[in-house]
């Protein structure tokens, strides 16, 4: 498909490429995530690698471009990412992440961009992304700016979940380094998955509150919050295809693009 | 060389890989740069792609690891990067960049890291990196933390410069999207250089001060601040080899590593 | 029960009362919420009134004290609170809320408090509370400080939910100004509920992402995100009793109090 | 008087109540104060309880509404509030208080409010309230916004003071937890005053400067900065009546309301 | 007196001079003020010039040194400085002033200074200086640091005031660009006073609250808040002598210096 | 020359003086620098004293006015100012300096100023000044504001350098407390130079990177980064004259003033 030949990553585009793209009034996709432990079998960049790949897929489908990824995100909590117990997890202060998103959007607006879609891959980022976007909207008061923000797993349909989890879906908070992320990585970056090390641990058993200092006992030793057994490249391909279809459709609908 | 087989990028390492690396009390290399126009022939990610590549080279040489890149940096000024006249250049507020560096170092210290080397590829970043490091040192008061910060071109020796610039070296401020960066990109990412579009413009002619709003007339139309003719993959390889040798030597010396 | 006679609200205690309470090494409960529309039938203070009442209940049960409420919270989003479409909803910037929590905890620590439990009643607050607590923990490095943070509805058990929702539980995001909050208000502040105005609207139908500027069509006209029919004082009493029992138990367990 | 039946507290109003009130272009009163020791006989919430009561009185008189109180304020200093020597006094950083006021006013402006009156009850708050208001004015540049800010005791007339202090008026800085506040609390919240514990201490004897770390010797043991003997419910009623009359008059005059 | 020959201004000292002074464990005096209108007869630097002169006097008397002045301060309000109606008045945001004081004290502590005395000449600065000092104390937790902060006029004794104001003392808020400041300038900087332009306006008549946007009618046309007639060099000398004596005594007493 | 009789320093002007000057739509010159060690022979105020003197010279030449100096600046680094090894060097956090410049420019704009020229004397300040100016430009969006920013030594021509350095010019980073600054101080403030103590040390030998904690060995014991021998009043006069001529010309050209 010729669309795939068009450059979509701003990091790889020259400025005349981007100037050319601007003529089409494109949506800019901003991939956000973090650097964080993802069990014994997944690389620590999963949370920004997946959004980057999904952004590229959707940008190709709708004629958009992809900004450079924001590789660092908010602090991991035990209930959703394993917390501070694993070396390698790096957490920004919330204000730092919000400021980054605010600044990047302000600059895109300066280029003439009117539509931004943030695609995030790190559960704990959501509210600091929201805040950065809200502040950018305030900065852009009176200008024509529309911003959409999503975490990719929220697009999974009951139908997809039924195929990925023939048993029960453990819920997204436990899906850290588990079947969803492992399958998607097997699809997008198979060479970075250590399939022989995929863990089969019991699910994390965290109570309905957070606690500081973090409780080690709430988090499985492996770092994955529930078993990743059952992950497969096919499931990853299935999810990626559904993302491409449904996120593209939402982007077209919300930003008023021609189908 | 077997060293190259060892994973050095934290984004690609699992947490047990990193935990294993921590036993060696490694230097962590933090690549910083920005997303910014680099003339008609270079991709906009040059300023973080080169530091990432140099970090990986040096980390392999000295047994270190490389943190995820900080892909966004401080605002481009006309005198050193072309300023706001080119779509695609994205500039964070200074405080946002400093906070990012401060936060990342604080987290590395939490992992047990005692030595960090920031390698930067965007001229305008320097003082906000310095500030982020200084604040991180303050946060880490009483702990054993050492940080080095460099911009790669400052390591070029008179000997190298003589080989790269058989004529006169225009000075680093003009070397934006010019011979140095183009050669290094031809070495590290040849597929991302449009050799047919390498410009041969006259050097920028900026006065000894900055001015707001920025003056368009100070910046060549192409975005490269002086000609990139004369760039070659061989020169890039020469510089990269000298970097690897000399930055590694400096790192070993300053951090007290065994040669 | 004599416990109820003991003053537990710091706003109503004299400093010698509090000094006396300090001898018991008490847990301090910090109620947080916001000022926000809650449909045509509930007052706009629901989100801090309920936590204040729950805090008082639990503090009496475990021998703690209750700090003054934080009456303003983070911005309402359409998906969880109706967004900016209703006059009266007041949203702080995220950093303001985090700073408030950080500062209050720092002062409590100065008094000698070692255990703080934040009980929140506004869905959108969670991550900015987390951040404020994390920063307070950093400030208190080296001191003996433990902090727990919860949103009250996360304590509802399947058993309680089955009694409150004989049909299907719509999920907490839709439970804004709906059966849960209305029932709890009927229990704690019956005089502030306009029972004749309890709405019976269809549930909000929001997609799996956020959008700026907010979409009016995502939010029911009434402001309640789903029907509040079915709310009753008895259900409120049931939930309040379960909160008192289970939050008290969690507090005792996590803070190591004698039962 | 039927005016008293109209709801004036936003915390107790529904959003349609507030929407109805907005049609009258009302003044919004924002009560600010803190949580702070007030001697052995007064509750620690005095500084926000009194402004809340005064706001309600004046709002009823002029047809305004009262926002939720800001219950935490700036740090107590020995010369004006006893300083850090009493458990229970909680002080925000100045920037946190200013940000809260700025944010709340910004949101009120979003609702369509054009007139805000901050009534404060904590001496140390004044300049951080000023700053918050000034920043809100800046945010609202070009909009029709007027803000008034007062500390209630500044409205006391010589005539009232002569009646309250048959002897010499000690000056407002010493009137912490003394005759003024005690009388007003006896009027507004008699059940929260421990009349049997009203202290009769000598006045604080502080020099004309501040000092850090704070000097214990500058502050009476009781926490009240001078005797509260002489306080009475009648004096409180007298002051409250004068406040209602004179603050209402000032509000009408400055905001151009019909009398 | 030989003490006067010793250099006391850090701006005029070399670092070895200062290193020598450090051996005596000196008090560092930090002059703060602003740039602000001071009527038709006084220069706009009065508020930092007077503290600088007073600091030098006291530093000579007690063997201290004087840091460089902070020449910009907080915003002028109509009630105390004439507000925004006069060109030339420059007001920092409160956080900027607090940060400056915090940073300067932190650096002095790094030099080994244990005692700092801030002498201020701008009424509106007080609380932002307090906040800067409080934050510096927090930064210096565990170190031996003592800080004193004063506004010079607070040291005027009833006896001095009786001599300076044979009639009634108008109170310090009105003493902007009036008898006190004019007399002190006639003493310290007679060449900068336009004696022929000393105004004799009626006092400002401001109500007991602040208002935004500022009310022009509250401020006399001249900018001085009450008459400056009656100012004289002799009165300035009298006040300066009392300052030197009493501030020196307070400094010796509070910092435990030998008399 | 009668121009010299006109007052140009805002600190010494009355507000009517400044109001009169405003009629001429003047350039405001803002001197910035710091308080920092300058070898054994120069006072620590050099970095703000020289800009103040140069600003006054240029303001007189072009009919401008000079704002009060910003006496504190960014942290000294070993490579450019000797670093933290000398008592007396005071460094603000970068954000504090940027905020000060931002605030001062915002206030000047409020006065009606449309042209500001920042003249700096402290190498490390540059990027934080840039940032402060950029933020002020953002605040002033839509207003007619032009800002120029320079560090005085960047105006030295090859011709001047040839006369000042008959041998080789060591480069500006080493010219701390050396021939340039010493000569200029001998011209502007001869009484503050200890000519007998002018050092003749070897140049600092710093590598091409920064390091934390700072390396003592990189900095000469004296604090001057290379010899100051060869400084003279005549050289200072020569540089000052060239500054006056060339900075004035640049100011006229950039701001569109009549010659």
Short mmCIF file of N, CA and C in Angstrom, two decimals, chain A residues 93, chain B residues 98-99 101-107 109 131-143 145, chain C residues 102 138-139 141, chain E residues 139:
data_model
loop_
_atom_site.label_atom_id
_atom_site.label_comp_id
_atom_site.label_asym_id
_atom_site.label_seq_id
_atom_site.Cartn_x
_atom_site.Cartn_y
_atom_site.Cartn_z
N UNK A 93 8.13 13.75 37.98
CA UNK A 93 7.09 14.43 38.75
C UNK A 93 5.93 14.76 37.80
N UNK B 98 14.91 21.36 32.25
CA UNK B 98 15.68 21.16 33.49
C UNK B 98 14.98 20.17 34.41
N UNK B 99 13.67 20.29 34.53
CA UNK B 99 12.92 19.40 35.40
C UNK B 99 13.02 17.95 34.93
N UNK B 101 15.47 16.50 33.27
CA UNK B 101 16.80 15.97 33.60
C UNK B 101 16.91 15.73 35.10
N UNK B 102 16.42 16.67 35.87
CA UNK B 102 16.47 16.51 37.33
C UNK B 102 15.73 15.24 37.76
N UNK B 103 14.54 15.06 37.22
CA UNK B 103 13.72 13.92 37.61
C UNK B 103 14.37 12.60 37.19
N UNK B 104 14.88 12.56 35.97
CA UNK B 104 15.47 11.31 35.49
C UNK B 104 16.68 10.95 36.35
N UNK B 105 17.52 11.93 36.66
CA UNK B 105 18.70 11.62 37.48
C UNK B 105 18.26 11.16 38.87
N UNK B 106 17.25 11.81 39.43
CA UNK B 106 16.78 11.40 40.77
C UNK B 106 16.35 9.94 40.77
N UNK B 107 15.70 9.53 39.69
CA UNK B 107 15.25 8.14 39.62
C UNK B 107 16.43 7.19 39.44
N UNK B 109 19.38 7.62 40.56
CA UNK B 109 20.00 7.53 41.88
C UNK B 109 19.22 6.55 42.77
N UNK B 131 21.46 23.23 34.66
CA UNK B 131 20.57 23.56 35.78
C UNK B 131 19.86 22.30 36.30
N UNK B 132 19.39 21.47 35.39
CA UNK B 132 18.74 20.24 35.84
C UNK B 132 19.70 19.37 36.65
N UNK B 133 20.94 19.30 36.20
CA UNK B 133 21.94 18.50 36.92
C UNK B 133 22.24 19.12 38.28
N UNK B 134 22.40 20.44 38.30
CA UNK B 134 22.68 21.10 39.57
C UNK B 134 21.55 20.85 40.58
N UNK B 135 20.32 20.91 40.11
CA UNK B 135 19.19 20.66 41.01
C UNK B 135 19.16 19.20 41.46
N UNK B 136 19.52 18.30 40.57
CA UNK B 136 19.58 16.88 40.95
C UNK B 136 20.68 16.65 41.98
N UNK B 137 21.80 17.35 41.83
CA UNK B 137 22.88 17.23 42.83
C UNK B 137 22.37 17.71 44.18
N UNK B 138 21.60 18.78 44.17
CA UNK B 138 21.06 19.31 45.43
C UNK B 138 20.11 18.30 46.06
N UNK B 139 19.24 17.70 45.23
CA UNK B 139 18.33 16.68 45.73
C UNK B 139 19.09 15.52 46.36
N UNK B 140 20.25 15.23 45.78
CA UNK B 140 21.01 14.05 46.20
C UNK B 140 22.06 14.39 47.25
N UNK B 141 21.91 15.55 47.88
CA UNK B 141 22.90 15.98 48.86
C UNK B 141 23.20 14.86 49.84
N UNK B 142 24.46 14.58 50.04
CA UNK B 142 24.85 13.55 50.98
C UNK B 142 24.98 12.17 50.34
N UNK B 143 24.59 12.08 49.09
CA UNK B 143 24.74 10.79 48.42
C UNK B 143 25.93 10.86 47.47
N UNK B 145 27.07 10.87 44.21
CA UNK B 145 26.61 11.05 42.84
C UNK B 145 27.58 11.93 42.07
N UNK C 102 0.50 18.27 49.69
CA UNK C 102 1.90 18.20 50.15
C UNK C 102 2.12 19.08 51.37
N UNK C 138 8.71 12.56 49.91
CA UNK C 138 10.08 12.99 49.58
C UNK C 138 10.56 14.05 50.57
N UNK C 139 9.68 15.01 50.86
CA UNK C 139 10.05 16.05 51.85
C UNK C 139 10.40 15.42 53.19
N UNK C 141 11.71 12.56 53.82
CA UNK C 141 12.70 11.48 53.72
C UNK C 141 13.43 11.31 55.04
N UNK E 139 15.28 24.65 53.40
CA UNK E 139 16.42 24.12 52.64
C UNK E 139 17.60 23.82 53.56
#
